[in-house]
Each structure stands twice: as structure tokens, then as C-alpha cells.
JSON list of C-alpha atoms in Angstrom, two decimals:
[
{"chain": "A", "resi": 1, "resn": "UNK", "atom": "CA", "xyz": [-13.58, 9.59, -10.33]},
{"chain": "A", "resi": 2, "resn": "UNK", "atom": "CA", "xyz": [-12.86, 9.07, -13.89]},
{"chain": "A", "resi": 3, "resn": "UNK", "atom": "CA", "xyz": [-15.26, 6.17, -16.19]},
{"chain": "A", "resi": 4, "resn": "UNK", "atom": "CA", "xyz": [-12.53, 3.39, -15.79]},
{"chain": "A", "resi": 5, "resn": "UNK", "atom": "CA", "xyz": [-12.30, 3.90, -12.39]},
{"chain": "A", "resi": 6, "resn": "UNK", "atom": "CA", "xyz": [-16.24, 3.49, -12.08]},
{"chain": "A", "resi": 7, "resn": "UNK", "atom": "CA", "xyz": [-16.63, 0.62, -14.26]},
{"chain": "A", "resi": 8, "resn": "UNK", "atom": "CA", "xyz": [-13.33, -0.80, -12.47]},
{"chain": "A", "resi": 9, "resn": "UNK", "atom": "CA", "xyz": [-15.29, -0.35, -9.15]},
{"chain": "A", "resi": 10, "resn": "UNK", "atom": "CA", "xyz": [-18.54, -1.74, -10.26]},
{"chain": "A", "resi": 11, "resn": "UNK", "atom": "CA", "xyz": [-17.29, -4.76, -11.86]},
{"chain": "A", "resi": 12, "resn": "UNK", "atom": "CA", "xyz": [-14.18, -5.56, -10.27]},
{"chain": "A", "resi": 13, "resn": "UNK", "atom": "CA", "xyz": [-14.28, -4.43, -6.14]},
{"chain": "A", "resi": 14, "resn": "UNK", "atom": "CA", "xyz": [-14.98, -7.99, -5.20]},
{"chain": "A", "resi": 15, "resn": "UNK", "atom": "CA", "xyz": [-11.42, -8.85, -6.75]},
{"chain": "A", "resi": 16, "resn": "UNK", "atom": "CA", "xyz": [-9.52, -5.47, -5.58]},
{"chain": "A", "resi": 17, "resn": "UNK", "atom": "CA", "xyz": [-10.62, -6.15, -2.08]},
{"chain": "A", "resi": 18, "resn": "UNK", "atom": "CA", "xyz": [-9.73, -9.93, -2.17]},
{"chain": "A", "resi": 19, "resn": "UNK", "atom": "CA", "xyz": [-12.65, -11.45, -1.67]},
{"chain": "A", "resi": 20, "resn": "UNK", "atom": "CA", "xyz": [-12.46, -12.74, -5.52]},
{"chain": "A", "resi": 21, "resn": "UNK", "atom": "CA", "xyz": [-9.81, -14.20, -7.82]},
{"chain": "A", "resi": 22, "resn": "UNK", "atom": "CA", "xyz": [-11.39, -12.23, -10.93]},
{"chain": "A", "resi": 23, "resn": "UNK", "atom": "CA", "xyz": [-13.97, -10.08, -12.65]},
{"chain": "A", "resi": 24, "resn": "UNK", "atom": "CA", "xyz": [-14.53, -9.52, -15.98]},
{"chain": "A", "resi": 25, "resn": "UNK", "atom": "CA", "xyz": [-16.12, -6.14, -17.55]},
{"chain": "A", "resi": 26, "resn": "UNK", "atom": "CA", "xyz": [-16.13, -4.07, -20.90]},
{"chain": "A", "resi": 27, "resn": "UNK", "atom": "CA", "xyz": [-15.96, -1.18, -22.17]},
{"chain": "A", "resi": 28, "resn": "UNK", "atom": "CA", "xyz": [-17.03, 0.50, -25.57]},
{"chain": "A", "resi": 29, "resn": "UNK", "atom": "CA", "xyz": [-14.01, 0.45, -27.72]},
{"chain": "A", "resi": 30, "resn": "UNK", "atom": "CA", "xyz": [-14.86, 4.01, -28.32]},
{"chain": "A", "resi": 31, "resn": "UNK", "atom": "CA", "xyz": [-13.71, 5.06, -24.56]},
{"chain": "A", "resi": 32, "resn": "UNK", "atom": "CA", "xyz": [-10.41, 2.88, -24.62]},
{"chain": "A", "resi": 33, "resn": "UNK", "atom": "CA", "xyz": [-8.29, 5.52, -26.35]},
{"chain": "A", "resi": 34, "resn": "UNK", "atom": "CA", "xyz": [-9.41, 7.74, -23.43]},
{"chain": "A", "resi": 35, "resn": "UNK", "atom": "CA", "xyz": [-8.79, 5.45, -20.99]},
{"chain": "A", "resi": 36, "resn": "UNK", "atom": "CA", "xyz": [-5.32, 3.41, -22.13]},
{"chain": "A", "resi": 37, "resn": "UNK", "atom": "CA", "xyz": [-3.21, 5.78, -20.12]},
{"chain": "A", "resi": 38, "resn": "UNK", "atom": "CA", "xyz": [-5.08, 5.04, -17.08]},
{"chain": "A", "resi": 39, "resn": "UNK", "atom": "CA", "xyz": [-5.75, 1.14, -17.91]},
{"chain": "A", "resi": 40, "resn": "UNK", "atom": "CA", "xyz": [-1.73, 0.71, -18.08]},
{"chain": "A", "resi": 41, "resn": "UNK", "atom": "CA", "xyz": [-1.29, 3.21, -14.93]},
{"chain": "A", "resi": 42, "resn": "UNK", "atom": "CA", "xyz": [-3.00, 0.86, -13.05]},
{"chain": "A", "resi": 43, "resn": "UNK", "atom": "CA", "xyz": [-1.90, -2.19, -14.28]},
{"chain": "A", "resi": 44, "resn": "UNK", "atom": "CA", "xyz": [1.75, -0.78, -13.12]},
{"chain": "A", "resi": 45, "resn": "UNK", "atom": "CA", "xyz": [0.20, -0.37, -9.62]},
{"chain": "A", "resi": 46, "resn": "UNK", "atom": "CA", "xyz": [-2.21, -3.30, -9.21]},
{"chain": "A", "resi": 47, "resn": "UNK", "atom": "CA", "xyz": [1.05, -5.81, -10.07]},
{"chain": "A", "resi": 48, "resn": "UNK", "atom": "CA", "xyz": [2.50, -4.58, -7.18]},
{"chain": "A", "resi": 49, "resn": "UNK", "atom": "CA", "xyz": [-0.13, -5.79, -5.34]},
{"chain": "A", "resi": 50, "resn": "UNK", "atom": "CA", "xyz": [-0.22, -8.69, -6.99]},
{"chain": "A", "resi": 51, "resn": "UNK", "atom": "CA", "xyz": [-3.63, -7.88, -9.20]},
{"chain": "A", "resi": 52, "resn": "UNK", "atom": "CA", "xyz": [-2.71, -8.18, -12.80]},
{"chain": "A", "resi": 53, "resn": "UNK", "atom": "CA", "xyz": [-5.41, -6.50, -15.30]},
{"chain": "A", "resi": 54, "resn": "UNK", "atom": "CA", "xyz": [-5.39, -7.69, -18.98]},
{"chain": "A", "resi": 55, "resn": "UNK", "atom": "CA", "xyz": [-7.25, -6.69, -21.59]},
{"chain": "A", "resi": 56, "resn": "UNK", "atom": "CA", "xyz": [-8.59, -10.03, -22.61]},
{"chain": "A", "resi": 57, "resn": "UNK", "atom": "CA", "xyz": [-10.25, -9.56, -25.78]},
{"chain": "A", "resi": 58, "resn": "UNK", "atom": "CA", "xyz": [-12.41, -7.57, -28.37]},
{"chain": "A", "resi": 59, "resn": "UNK", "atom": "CA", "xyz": [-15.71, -8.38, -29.33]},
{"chain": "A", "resi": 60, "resn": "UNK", "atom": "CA", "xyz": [-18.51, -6.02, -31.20]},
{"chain": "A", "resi": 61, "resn": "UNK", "atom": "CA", "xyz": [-17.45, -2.38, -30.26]},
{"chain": "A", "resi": 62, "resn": "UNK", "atom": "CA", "xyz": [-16.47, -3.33, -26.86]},
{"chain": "A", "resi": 63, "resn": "UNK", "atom": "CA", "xyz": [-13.08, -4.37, -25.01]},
{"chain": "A", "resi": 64, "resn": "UNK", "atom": "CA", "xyz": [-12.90, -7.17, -22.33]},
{"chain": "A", "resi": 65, "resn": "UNK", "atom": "CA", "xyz": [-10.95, -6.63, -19.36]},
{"chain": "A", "resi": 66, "resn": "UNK", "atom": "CA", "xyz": [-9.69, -9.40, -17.08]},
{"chain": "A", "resi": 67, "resn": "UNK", "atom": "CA", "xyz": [-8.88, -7.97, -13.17]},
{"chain": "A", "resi": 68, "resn": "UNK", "atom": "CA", "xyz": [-7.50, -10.81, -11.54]},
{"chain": "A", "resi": 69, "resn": "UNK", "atom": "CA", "xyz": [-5.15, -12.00, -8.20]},
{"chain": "A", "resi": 70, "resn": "UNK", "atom": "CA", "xyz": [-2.42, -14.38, -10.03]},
{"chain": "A", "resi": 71, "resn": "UNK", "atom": "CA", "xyz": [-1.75, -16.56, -6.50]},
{"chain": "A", "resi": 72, "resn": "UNK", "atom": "CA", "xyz": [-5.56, -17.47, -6.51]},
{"chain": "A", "resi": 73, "resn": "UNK", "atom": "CA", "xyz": [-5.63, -17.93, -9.85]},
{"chain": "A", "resi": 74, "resn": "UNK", "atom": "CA", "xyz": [-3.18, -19.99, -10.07]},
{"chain": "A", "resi": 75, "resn": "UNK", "atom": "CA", "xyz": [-4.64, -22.39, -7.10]},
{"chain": "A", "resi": 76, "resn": "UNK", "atom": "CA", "xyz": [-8.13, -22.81, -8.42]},
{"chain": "A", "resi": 77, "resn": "UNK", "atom": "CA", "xyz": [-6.77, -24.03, -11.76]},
{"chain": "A", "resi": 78, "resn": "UNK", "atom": "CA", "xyz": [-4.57, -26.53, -10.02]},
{"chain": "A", "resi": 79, "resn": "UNK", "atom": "CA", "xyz": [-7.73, -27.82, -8.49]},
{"chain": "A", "resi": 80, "resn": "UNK", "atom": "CA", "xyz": [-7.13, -31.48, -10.32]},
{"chain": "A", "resi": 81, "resn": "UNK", "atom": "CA", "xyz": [-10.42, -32.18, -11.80]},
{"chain": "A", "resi": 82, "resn": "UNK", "atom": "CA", "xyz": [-10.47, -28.41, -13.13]},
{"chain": "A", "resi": 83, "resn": "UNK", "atom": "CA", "xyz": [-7.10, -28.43, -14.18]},
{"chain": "A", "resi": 84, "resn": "UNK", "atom": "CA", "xyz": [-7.49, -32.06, -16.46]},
{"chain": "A", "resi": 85, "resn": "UNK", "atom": "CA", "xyz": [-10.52, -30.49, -17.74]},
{"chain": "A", "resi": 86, "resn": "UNK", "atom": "CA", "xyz": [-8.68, -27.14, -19.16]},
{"chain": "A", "resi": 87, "resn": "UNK", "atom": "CA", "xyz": [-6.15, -29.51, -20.17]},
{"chain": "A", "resi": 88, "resn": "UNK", "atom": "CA", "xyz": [-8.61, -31.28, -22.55]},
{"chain": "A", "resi": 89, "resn": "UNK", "atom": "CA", "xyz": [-9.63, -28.42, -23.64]},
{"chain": "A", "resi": 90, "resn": "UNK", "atom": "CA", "xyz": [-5.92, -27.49, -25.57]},
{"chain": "A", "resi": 91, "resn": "UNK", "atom": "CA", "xyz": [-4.70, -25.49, -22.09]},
{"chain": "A", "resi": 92, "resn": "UNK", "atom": "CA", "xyz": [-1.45, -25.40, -21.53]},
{"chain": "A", "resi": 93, "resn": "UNK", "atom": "CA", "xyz": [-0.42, -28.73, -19.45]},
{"chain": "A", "resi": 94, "resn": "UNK", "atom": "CA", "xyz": [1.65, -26.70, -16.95]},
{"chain": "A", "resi": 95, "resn": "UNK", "atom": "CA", "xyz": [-2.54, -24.46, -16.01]},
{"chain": "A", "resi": 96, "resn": "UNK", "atom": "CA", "xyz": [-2.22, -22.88, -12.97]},
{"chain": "A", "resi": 97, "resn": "UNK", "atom": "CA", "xyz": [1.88, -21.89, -12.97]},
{"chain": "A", "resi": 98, "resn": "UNK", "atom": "CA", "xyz": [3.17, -18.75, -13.07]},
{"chain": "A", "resi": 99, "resn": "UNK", "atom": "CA", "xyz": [5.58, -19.25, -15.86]},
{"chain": "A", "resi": 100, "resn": "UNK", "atom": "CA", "xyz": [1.74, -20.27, -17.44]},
{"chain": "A", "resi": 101, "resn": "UNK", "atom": "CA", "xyz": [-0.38, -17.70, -17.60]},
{"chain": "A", "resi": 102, "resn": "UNK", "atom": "CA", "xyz": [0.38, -15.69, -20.47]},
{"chain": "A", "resi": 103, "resn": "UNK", "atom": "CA", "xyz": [-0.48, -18.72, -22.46]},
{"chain": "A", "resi": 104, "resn": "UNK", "atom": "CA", "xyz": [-2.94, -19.70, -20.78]},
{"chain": "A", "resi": 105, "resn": "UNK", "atom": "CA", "xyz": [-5.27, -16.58, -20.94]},
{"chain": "A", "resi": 106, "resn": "UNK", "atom": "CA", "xyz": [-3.80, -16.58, -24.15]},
{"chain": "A", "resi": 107, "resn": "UNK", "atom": "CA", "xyz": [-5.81, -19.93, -24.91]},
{"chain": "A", "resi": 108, "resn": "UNK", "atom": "CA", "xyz": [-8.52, -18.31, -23.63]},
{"chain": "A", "resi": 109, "resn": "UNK", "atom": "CA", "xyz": [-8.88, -15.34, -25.65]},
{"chain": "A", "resi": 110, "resn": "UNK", "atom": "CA", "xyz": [-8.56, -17.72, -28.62]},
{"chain": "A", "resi": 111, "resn": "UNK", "atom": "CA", "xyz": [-11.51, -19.99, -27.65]},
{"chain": "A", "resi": 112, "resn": "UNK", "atom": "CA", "xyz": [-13.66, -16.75, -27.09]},
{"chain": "A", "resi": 113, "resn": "UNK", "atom": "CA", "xyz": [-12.44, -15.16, -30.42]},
{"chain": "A", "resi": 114, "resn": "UNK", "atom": "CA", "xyz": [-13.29, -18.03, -32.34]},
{"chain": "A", "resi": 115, "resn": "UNK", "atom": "CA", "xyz": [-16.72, -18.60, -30.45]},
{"chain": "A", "resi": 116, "resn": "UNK", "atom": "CA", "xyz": [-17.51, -14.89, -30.52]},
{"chain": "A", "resi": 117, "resn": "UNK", "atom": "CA", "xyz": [-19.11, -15.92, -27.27]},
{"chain": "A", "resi": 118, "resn": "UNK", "atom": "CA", "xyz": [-17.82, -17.19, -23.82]},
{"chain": "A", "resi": 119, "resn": "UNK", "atom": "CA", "xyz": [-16.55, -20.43, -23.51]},
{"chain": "A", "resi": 120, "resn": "UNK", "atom": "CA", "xyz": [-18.05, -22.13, -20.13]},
{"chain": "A", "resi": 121, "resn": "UNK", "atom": "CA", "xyz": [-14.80, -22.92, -19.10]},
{"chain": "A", "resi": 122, "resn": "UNK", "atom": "CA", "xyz": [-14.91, -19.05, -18.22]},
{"chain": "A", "resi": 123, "resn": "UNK", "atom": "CA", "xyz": [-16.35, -19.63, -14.91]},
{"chain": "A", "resi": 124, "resn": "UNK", "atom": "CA", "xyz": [-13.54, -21.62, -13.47]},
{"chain": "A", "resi": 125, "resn": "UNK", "atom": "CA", "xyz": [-11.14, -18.06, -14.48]},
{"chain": "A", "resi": 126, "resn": "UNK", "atom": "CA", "xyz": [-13.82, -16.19, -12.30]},
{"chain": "A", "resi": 127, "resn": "UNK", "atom": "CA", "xyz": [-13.44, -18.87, -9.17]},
{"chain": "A", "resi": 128, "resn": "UNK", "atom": "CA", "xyz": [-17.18, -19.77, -9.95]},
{"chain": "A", "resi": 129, "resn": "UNK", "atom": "CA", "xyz": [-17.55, -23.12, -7.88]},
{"chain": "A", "resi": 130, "resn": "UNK", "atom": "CA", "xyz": [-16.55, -25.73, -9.74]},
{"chain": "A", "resi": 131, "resn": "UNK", "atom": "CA", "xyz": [-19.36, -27.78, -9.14]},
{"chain": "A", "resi": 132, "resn": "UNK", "atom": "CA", "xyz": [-21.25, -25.12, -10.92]},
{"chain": "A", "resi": 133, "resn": "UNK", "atom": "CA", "xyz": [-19.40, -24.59, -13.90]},
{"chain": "A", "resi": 134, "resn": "UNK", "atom": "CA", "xyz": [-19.98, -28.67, -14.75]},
{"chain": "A", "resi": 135, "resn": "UNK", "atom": "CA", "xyz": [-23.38, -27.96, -13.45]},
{"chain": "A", "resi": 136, "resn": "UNK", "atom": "CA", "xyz": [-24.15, -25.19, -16.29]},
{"chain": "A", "resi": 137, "resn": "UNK", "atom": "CA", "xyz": [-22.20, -27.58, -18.55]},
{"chain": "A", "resi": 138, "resn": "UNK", "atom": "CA", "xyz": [-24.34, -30.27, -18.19]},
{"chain": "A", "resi": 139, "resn": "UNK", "atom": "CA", "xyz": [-27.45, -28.93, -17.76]},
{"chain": "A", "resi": 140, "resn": "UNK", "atom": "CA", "xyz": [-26.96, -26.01, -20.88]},
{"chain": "A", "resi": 141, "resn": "UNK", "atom": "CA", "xyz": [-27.58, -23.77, -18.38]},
{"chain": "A", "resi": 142, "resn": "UNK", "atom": "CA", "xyz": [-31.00, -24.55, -17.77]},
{"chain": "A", "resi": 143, "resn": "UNK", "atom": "CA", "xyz": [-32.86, -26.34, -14.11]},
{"chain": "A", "resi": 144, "resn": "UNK", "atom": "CA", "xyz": [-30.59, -23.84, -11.80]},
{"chain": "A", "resi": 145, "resn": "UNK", "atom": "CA", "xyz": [-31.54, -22.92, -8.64]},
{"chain": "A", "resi": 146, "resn": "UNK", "atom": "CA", "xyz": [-30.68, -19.00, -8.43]},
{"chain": "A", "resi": 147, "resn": "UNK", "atom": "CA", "xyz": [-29.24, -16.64, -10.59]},
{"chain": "A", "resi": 148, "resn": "UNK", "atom": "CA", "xyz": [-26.83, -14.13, -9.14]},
{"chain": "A", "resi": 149, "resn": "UNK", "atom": "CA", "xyz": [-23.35, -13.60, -10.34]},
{"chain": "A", "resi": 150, "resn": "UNK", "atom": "CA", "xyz": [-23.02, -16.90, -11.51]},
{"chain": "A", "resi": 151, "resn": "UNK", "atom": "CA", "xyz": [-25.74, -19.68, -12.15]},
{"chain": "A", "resi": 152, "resn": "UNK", "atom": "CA", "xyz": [-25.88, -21.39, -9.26]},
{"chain": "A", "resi": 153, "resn": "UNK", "atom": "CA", "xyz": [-26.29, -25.26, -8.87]},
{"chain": "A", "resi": 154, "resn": "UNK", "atom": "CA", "xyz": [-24.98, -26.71, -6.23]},
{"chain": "A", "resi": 155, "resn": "UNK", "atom": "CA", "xyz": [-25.46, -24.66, -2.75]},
{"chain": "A", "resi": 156, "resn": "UNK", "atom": "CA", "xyz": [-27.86, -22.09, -2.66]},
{"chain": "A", "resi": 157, "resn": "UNK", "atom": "CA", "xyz": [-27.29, -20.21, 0.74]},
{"chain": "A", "resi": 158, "resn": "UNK", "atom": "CA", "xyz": [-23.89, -20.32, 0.37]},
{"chain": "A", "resi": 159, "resn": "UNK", "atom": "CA", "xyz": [-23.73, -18.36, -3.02]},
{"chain": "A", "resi": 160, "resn": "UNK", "atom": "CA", "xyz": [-26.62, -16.07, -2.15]},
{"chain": "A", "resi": 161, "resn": "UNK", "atom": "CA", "xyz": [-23.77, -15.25, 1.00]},
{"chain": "A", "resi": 162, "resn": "UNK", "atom": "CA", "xyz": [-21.25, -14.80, -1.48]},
{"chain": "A", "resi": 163, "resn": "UNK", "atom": "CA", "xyz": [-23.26, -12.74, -3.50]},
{"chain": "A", "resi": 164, "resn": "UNK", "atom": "CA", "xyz": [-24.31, -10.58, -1.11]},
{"chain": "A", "resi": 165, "resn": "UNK", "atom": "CA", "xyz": [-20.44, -9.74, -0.04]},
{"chain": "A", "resi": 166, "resn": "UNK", "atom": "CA", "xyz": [-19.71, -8.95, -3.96]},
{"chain": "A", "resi": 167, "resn": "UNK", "atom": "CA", "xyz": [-22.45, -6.72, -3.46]},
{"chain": "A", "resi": 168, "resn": "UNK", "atom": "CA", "xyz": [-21.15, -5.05, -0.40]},
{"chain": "A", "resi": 169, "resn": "UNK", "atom": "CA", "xyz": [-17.19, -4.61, -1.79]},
{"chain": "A", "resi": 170, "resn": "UNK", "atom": "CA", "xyz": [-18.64, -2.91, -4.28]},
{"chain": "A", "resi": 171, "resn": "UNK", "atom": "CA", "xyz": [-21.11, -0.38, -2.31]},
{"chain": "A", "resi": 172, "resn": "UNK", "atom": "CA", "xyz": [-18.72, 0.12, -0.12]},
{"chain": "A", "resi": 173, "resn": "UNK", "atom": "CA", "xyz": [-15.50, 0.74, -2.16]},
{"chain": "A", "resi": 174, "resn": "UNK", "atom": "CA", "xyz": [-18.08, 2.76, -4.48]},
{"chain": "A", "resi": 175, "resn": "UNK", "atom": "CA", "xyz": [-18.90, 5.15, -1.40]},
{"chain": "A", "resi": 176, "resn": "UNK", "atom": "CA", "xyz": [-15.61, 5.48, -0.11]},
{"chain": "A", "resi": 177, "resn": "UNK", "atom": "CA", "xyz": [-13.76, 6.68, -3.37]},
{"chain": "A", "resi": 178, "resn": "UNK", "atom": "CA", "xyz": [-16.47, 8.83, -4.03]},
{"chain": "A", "resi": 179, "resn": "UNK", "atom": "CA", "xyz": [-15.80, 10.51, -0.56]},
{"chain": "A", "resi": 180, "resn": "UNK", "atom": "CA", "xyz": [-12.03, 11.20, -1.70]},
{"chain": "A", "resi": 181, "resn": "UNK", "atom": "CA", "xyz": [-10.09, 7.73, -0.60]},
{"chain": "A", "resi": 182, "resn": "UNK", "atom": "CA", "xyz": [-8.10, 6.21, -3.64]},
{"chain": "A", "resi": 183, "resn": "UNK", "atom": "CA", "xyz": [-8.57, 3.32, -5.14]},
{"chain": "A", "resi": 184, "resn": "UNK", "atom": "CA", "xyz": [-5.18, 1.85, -4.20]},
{"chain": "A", "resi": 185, "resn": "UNK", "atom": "CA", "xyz": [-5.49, 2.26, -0.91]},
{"chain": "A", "resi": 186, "resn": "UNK", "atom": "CA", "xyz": [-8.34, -0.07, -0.10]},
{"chain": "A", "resi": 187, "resn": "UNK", "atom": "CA", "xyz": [-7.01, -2.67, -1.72]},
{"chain": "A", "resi": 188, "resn": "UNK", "atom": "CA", "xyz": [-7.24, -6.31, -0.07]},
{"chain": "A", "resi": 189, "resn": "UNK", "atom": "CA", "xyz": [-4.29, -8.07, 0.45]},
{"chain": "A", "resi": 190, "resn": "UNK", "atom": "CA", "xyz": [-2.13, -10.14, -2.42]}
]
């Protein structure tokens, strides 16, 4: 198993096994030249399964990669109340189409270039809850109730659920490539 492929399993099984929309990780900048063949080798095979993989942006010494599933993309961000809110935000007015969504994560790597930081907004890309992204808006992230993959504000038991299943894709994708199964052949369906 080369590094990408264990960062790409650590960070990103939850997507790959379509239990999540997207994941976000980086890498040192130092390792991409070692890993760009690989990066674009499996960005030719994930689109084929309907997982695109972007490199999103750069920020000091590292490299942001976006892993996501376009069709569930595209539905959370046509979620109305999410969707007017990206659109205040300078997002493209057509969010959440295909035709889209070069510009749109396009929009987003400006905002986080120019912040040098996440913009909140960031959780609705990852299919955090909605009601938890205005939650951690509103509140500055502070008076959650648990911490896990996101901050969580709304219901407890359900996230610590969902957390515990991002947990699991990973262990158990981790386990079964290291026993010799490929990547691509335990991926979730489109």
C-alpha cells in the first residue's frame, strides 16, 4: 500500500464506500510530486465510479484534496435553504448542477485562499447536517454538544451513529487492502 493510498483510506473510506458525499485530507506538498501519478490514476478510475477527487487547494506546505460522489453532492446543495445560502455567499446560482461544479468548488477554493482558513460553508461540501453547519455558524463554534467528525448541534445519537460507521469504513477498508484486496474493488456504489 503506497502513502496516498493510506491517507486516501484514512480520510476518505467513508466516501469510497458510499456512506459519505465527501472527505477532505492533505498532504505535505513535499510528497505530491511522488504521488501525482497515482492522484491522477485514480482520479481516471474513481470517475468511473462516479467519485471525482480534486485537489482543492494549497495552504502552508500542504495540498488539500477533495474525494467526493458528484450525484450526492449535487443533492445536498440543492437542499433550498443550503443552496440560497451558498448563493449569498457569491456561489454560482445554478449550486448543485452538474454543468456547476467546476465553478463552484472553484468558488470555494477562492474563499479558502483568501481566508487562509476554512470557510464554514465547508461543512455543507462534506454533507455535515445542515442544521449543524448554521449551528457552528451561529454559535462560533462554541456550546456544542459532541465533537466527532463534525461539531455536532442538533442530534446527538444520531451523529455519534454516524460517526461510529465512518469509523468502521475506514477499519474495515484499512484491514482489507492491507490483506491484498484493491482499493477499487470495495468501492460503494455511485
Amino acid at each position: 500500500m503506497s502513502d496516498f493510498e493510506a491517507e486516501l483510506i484514512h480520510h476518505a473510506a467513508p466516501t469510497l464506500l458510499g456512506k459519505k458525499q465527501s472527505n477532505l485530507f492533505s498532504l505535505p506538498l513535499s510528497l505530491l510530486p511522488k504521488c501525482r501519478e497515482e492522484i491522477a490514476l485514480y482520479g481516471k478510475k474513481l470517475a468511473e465510479k462516479g467519485i471525482c477527487i480534486v485537489y482543492l487547494y494549497s495552504f502552508k506546505n500542504r495540498v488539500f484534496i477533495m474525494v467526493y460522489r458528484q450525484n450526492a453532492m449535487m443533492r445536498y446543495l440543492r437542499v433550498p435553504h443550503v443552496r440560497d445560502y451558498l448563493i449569498s455567499l457569491g456561489y454560482p446560482a445554478r449550486i448543485g448542477k452538474k454543468d456547476a461544479m467546476t465553478e463552484t468548488l472553484a468558488h470555494l477554493r477562492k474563499r479558502m485562499q483568501a481566508d487562509g482558513d476554512f470557510p464554514h460553508e465547508i461543512g455543507f461540501f462534506l454533507g455535515y447536517p445542515p442544521a449543524d453547519v448554521f449551528a457552528f455558524m451561529r454559535e462560533k463554534g462554541q456550546n456544542y454538544k459532541c465533537v466527532g467528525f463534525w461539531k455536532v448541534y442538533g442530534d446527538e445519537k444520531r451523529a455519534l451513529r454516524i460517526f461510529q460507521c465512518y469509523r468502521d469504513c475506514r477499519d474495515q477498508m484499512m484491514e482489507q487492502v492491507t490483506a491484498g484486496t484493491s482499493i477499487l474493488s470495495l468501492l460503494g456504489a455511485a
